[in-house]
Every structure is written in structure tokens, then in C-alpha cells.
Coordinates of C-alpha atoms in Angstrom, one line a residue:
M1 CA 221.0 129.2 59.8
S2 CA 221.2 132.8 59.1
S3 CA 222.9 135.8 60.7
S4 CA 224.7 135.3 64.0
S5 CA 221.9 137.1 65.8
N6 CA 219.7 134.0 65.4
V7 CA 222.1 131.2 65.0
K8 CA 221.5 128.7 67.9
L9 CA 224.9 127.9 69.2
E10 CA 226.6 127.6 72.6
E11 CA 227.5 131.2 73.7
S12 CA 231.3 131.0 74.0
W13 CA 231.5 129.8 70.4
L14 CA 228.8 132.2 69.1
D15 CA 230.8 135.1 70.5
R16 CA 234.0 134.0 68.7
L17 CA 232.4 132.9 65.4
S18 CA 229.9 135.7 64.8
D19 CA 232.1 137.3 62.1
E20 CA 232.1 134.0 60.3
F21 CA 228.3 133.7 60.2
E22 CA 228.1 137.3 58.8
S23 CA 230.8 136.6 56.1
D24 CA 230.1 136.3 52.4
Y25 CA 231.4 132.7 52.2
F26 CA 229.1 131.6 55.0
Q27 CA 226.1 133.3 53.4
Q28 CA 226.9 131.4 50.2
L29 CA 227.2 128.2 52.2
K30 CA 223.8 128.9 53.7
V31 CA 222.2 129.5 50.2
F32 CA 223.8 126.2 49.0
L33 CA 222.2 124.2 51.9
Q34 CA 218.8 125.9 51.4
L35 CA 218.9 124.9 47.7
E36 CA 219.9 121.4 48.5
K37 CA 216.9 121.0 50.8
K38 CA 214.5 122.8 48.4
T39 CA 215.3 120.3 45.7
G40 CA 214.4 117.4 48.1
K41 CA 217.8 116.2 49.0
T42 CA 218.4 114.6 52.4
I43 CA 221.1 116.3 54.4
Y44 CA 222.9 114.8 57.4
P45 CA 223.1 115.4 60.3
P46 CA 219.6 117.0 61.0
G47 CA 219.7 120.8 61.2
N48 CA 219.6 121.0 65.0
Q49 CA 222.7 118.7 65.2
I50 CA 224.9 120.5 62.7
F51 CA 226.8 122.4 65.5
A52 CA 226.4 119.6 68.1
A53 CA 230.2 119.3 68.5
L54 CA 230.4 123.0 69.5
D55 CA 227.3 122.9 71.6
A56 CA 228.5 119.9 73.6
C57 CA 232.0 121.4 74.3
P58 CA 232.3 125.1 75.2
F59 CA 235.4 126.9 74.1
E60 CA 236.9 127.2 77.6
K61 CA 236.3 123.5 78.4
V62 CA 238.0 122.0 75.3
K63 CA 241.1 120.0 76.2
V64 CA 241.3 117.5 73.3
V65 CA 240.4 118.0 69.6
I66 CA 239.7 115.0 67.3
L67 CA 239.4 116.1 63.7
G68 CA 237.1 114.1 61.4
Q69 CA 236.4 114.7 57.7
D70 CA 232.8 114.3 56.7
P71 CA 229.7 113.4 58.7
Y72 CA 228.5 109.8 58.2
H73 CA 226.3 109.7 55.1
G74 CA 224.1 106.7 56.0
P75 CA 220.6 106.9 57.4
G76 CA 220.5 107.6 61.2
Q77 CA 224.3 107.7 61.6
A78 CA 225.5 111.3 61.8
N79 CA 224.8 113.1 65.0
G80 CA 227.1 116.1 64.7
L81 CA 230.0 114.6 66.7
C82 CA 232.7 113.1 64.5
F83 CA 233.0 109.3 64.5
S84 CA 230.0 109.1 66.9
V85 CA 226.6 107.5 66.3
H86 CA 223.5 107.5 68.4
E87 CA 222.7 104.8 71.0
G88 CA 221.5 101.6 69.2
V89 CA 223.0 102.5 65.8
K90 CA 225.4 99.9 64.3
H91 CA 229.0 100.9 64.7
P92 CA 230.6 102.1 61.4
P93 CA 234.0 100.5 60.4
S94 CA 236.1 103.5 61.5
L95 CA 234.4 103.6 64.9
I96 CA 235.0 99.8 65.3
N97 CA 238.7 100.4 64.8
I98 CA 238.8 103.3 67.2
F99 CA 237.2 101.0 69.9
K100 CA 239.7 98.2 69.1
E101 CA 242.6 100.7 69.6
L102 CA 241.0 101.7 72.9
Q103 CA 240.9 98.1 74.0
T104 CA 244.6 97.5 73.3
D105 CA 245.8 100.9 74.4
L106 CA 243.9 101.1 77.7
G107 CA 242.6 97.6 78.3
L108 CA 239.0 98.8 78.1
N109 CA 236.1 96.5 77.1
Y110 CA 234.6 97.0 73.7
P111 CA 231.6 99.3 74.2
R112 CA 228.0 98.5 73.4
S113 CA 227.1 102.1 72.4
G114 CA 228.8 104.1 69.7
D115 CA 227.6 107.4 71.3
L116 CA 230.7 109.5 72.1
S117 CA 228.8 112.3 73.8
S118 CA 230.4 111.4 77.2
W119 CA 233.8 112.3 75.6
A120 CA 232.4 115.6 74.4
S121 CA 231.0 116.4 77.9
Q122 CA 234.6 116.0 79.3
G123 CA 236.1 118.4 76.8
V124 CA 236.8 116.4 73.7
L125 CA 235.8 118.4 70.7
L126 CA 234.7 115.9 68.1
L127 CA 234.9 118.2 65.0
N128 CA 234.3 117.2 61.4
A129 CA 236.0 119.5 58.8
T130 CA 232.7 119.5 56.8
L131 CA 229.6 119.8 59.0
T132 CA 227.0 118.5 56.5
V133 CA 226.7 115.9 53.8
E134 CA 224.1 114.7 51.3
A135 CA 222.7 111.2 52.1
R136 CA 224.7 108.4 50.6
K137 CA 227.2 110.8 48.9
A138 CA 230.5 111.0 50.8
G139 CA 232.3 114.3 50.4
S140 CA 229.3 115.9 48.7
H141 CA 229.5 119.1 50.8
Q142 CA 233.3 119.6 50.6
N143 CA 234.6 122.8 49.3
K144 CA 231.4 124.7 49.9
G145 CA 232.7 126.8 52.8
W146 CA 232.6 124.5 55.8
E147 CA 236.4 123.9 55.8
R148 CA 237.0 127.6 56.1
F149 CA 234.6 127.7 59.1
T150 CA 236.2 124.8 60.9
D151 CA 239.7 126.1 60.1
R152 CA 238.7 129.2 62.0
I153 CA 237.7 127.0 65.0
V154 CA 241.1 125.2 65.0
E155 CA 242.9 128.6 64.6
L156 CA 241.0 130.0 67.6
L157 CA 241.9 127.1 69.8
N158 CA 245.5 127.1 68.6
T159 CA 246.0 130.8 69.4
E160 CA 243.8 131.4 72.5
R161 CA 244.3 128.2 74.4
E162 CA 247.3 126.2 75.5
N163 CA 248.1 122.6 76.5
L164 CA 245.5 121.1 74.2
V165 CA 245.8 117.7 72.6
F166 CA 245.1 117.5 68.8
M167 CA 244.5 114.1 67.4
L168 CA 245.1 114.1 63.6
W169 CA 244.0 110.9 62.0
G170 CA 244.8 110.5 58.3
G171 CA 246.1 112.9 55.7
Y172 CA 243.1 115.2 55.6
A173 CA 243.3 115.9 59.4
K174 CA 247.0 116.3 59.3
R175 CA 246.7 119.0 56.6
K176 CA 244.0 120.7 58.6
G177 CA 246.2 120.8 61.7
K178 CA 249.5 121.8 60.0
H179 CA 249.6 125.3 61.6
I180 CA 249.0 124.1 65.2
N181 CA 251.7 125.5 67.5
T182 CA 253.5 122.3 68.7
S183 CA 255.4 124.3 71.4
K184 CA 252.2 124.9 73.4
H185 CA 250.0 122.0 72.3
L186 CA 250.5 118.2 71.8
V187 CA 249.8 117.1 68.3
L188 CA 249.3 113.3 67.8
Q189 CA 249.3 112.0 64.2
S190 CA 248.6 108.6 62.7
G191 CA 246.8 107.0 59.8
H192 CA 243.0 107.1 59.7
P193 CA 241.0 104.5 61.5
S194 CA 239.1 103.5 58.4
P195 CA 239.7 99.9 57.4
L196 CA 241.6 100.9 54.2
S197 CA 244.3 102.7 56.3
A198 CA 244.1 100.7 59.6
N199 CA 244.6 97.4 57.8
K200 CA 247.8 98.7 56.3
G201 CA 249.2 99.2 59.7
H202 CA 248.8 103.0 59.9
W203 CA 246.3 103.1 62.8
F204 CA 246.6 100.2 65.3
G205 CA 249.1 100.7 68.0
N206 CA 249.2 104.5 67.9
Q207 CA 248.4 104.7 71.6
H208 CA 246.9 108.1 71.2
F209 CA 244.5 107.7 74.1
S210 CA 247.1 106.9 76.7
K211 CA 249.5 109.5 75.3
C212 CA 246.8 112.1 75.5
N213 CA 246.0 111.4 79.1
L214 CA 249.7 111.4 80.1
Y215 CA 250.2 114.8 78.6
L216 CA 247.0 116.2 80.3
E217 CA 248.2 114.9 83.6
Q218 CA 251.7 116.3 83.2
N219 CA 250.1 119.7 82.6
G220 CA 247.7 119.5 85.6
I221 CA 244.6 118.8 83.5
E222 CA 242.1 116.1 84.4
P223 CA 242.6 113.2 82.0
V224 CA 239.7 111.9 79.8
D225 CA 237.8 108.9 81.0
W226 CA 237.6 107.1 77.6
K227 CA 235.4 104.3 78.9
L228 CA 232.0 104.0 77.2
N229 CA 228.9 101.8 78.0

């Protein structure tokens, strides 16, 4: 990662975020990440997947935004799409609870794969607030600049688009989405799908997936096929 002229990123996002890449805060973030790597720390996701959520979902094609917090910090888990893991990777607890809610909300079978890239290809932006993390250290790259960068992404979608669905799961996502214009977007809020929150009754039964599709259909937008393999 360096200046916007050689950042590898999907064109519609690169055009809108070029000022961020040139900014002082992002240059400081870049130096931080370079130092982390230089001292031998393992960073997730791999460098070519840091912007995977944006690459998979061009600006004009976004219709749903799911906000996560950190990438997964276990080996082989994070792939740049929030809550998603690659094919064949064991499903983390939050993802298991997402799939359980899909079962009860839409009657879908529990999927074999935890790869959510088919959602992304349909216009679901799976965006973490922080786009990197140190291995086995949750939250280790918070407050280094990523939040400002992803706030800008939310702001652009909020102002330039309309009839988007924002799914805000847990206090962190709710705070990040507090400025979304609810007169032109649908904002769905619930507890986080992590076991700590879900088992207290703050997640299951939120019916966000069916509510999302109903809103999209009411606004003449193709609903999301949430079914996975």
C-alpha cells in the first residue's frame, strides 16, 4: 500500500477514496503496518485481501452493507470479507449464529461453506471497521486509522446512494452507522451474532435477512439470494 496511484483497488472505489490514501492519517497507518511486518508479526488478512470487500462489490452495485468490527485473528480465517471464511475453514462462532438465523428466518439449510463471496457478488458489502489485525490479538489494529477510512466508505454510500440496507450488529456497528440517513436508507439493528450477545437473546429472531429482501423488493431492487452451498 502506498499512494493512490499504485493502490490495487476496484476502480469505482479507488476514484472515491484517492484522497484518503494520500492523507496524513493513512500514511501513518501504512508506516504502522510496515513496522509490524518488519518486526516479524503476522498480519491478517494477507495483503492482497485487505481490500477484498471493496474489490468484490463496486460502489454502484452495493445494495446491502453488513458492518463487522475486526478481521478474524486465527490462522487461515480472515479473507477480507467480514464474518466470511474460505471454503473448508471451520465456521467461527459468530458465523454459526448468522447461519442459524438464516435457517429460522428464511428456512434455508445450514451451509457447508462459510465463504460469503456469493453475497458480495450480489451487492452485499461485507465491511469490517478495521481491515487488518495481528495474529491471535483481537482488536490489535484498532485506533490506527482504519476506522476513519471505513467511516468515509459508509459516508460515501450514505450520501451518494439511496435505498441501501445497512445491517448494524452490536454496539460497535451501531455507533459506526449512527449518521446514516434513515429517510433514504433502511437501517436494521440488533445485537451481535457472537455467542456472548446471541445467547442473551439479542441476536436470534431479528429477521434481518427477510426484512432486507422485503425492503429491496419494495424499492424495485433485486433481492439477495442468501442461500450458500
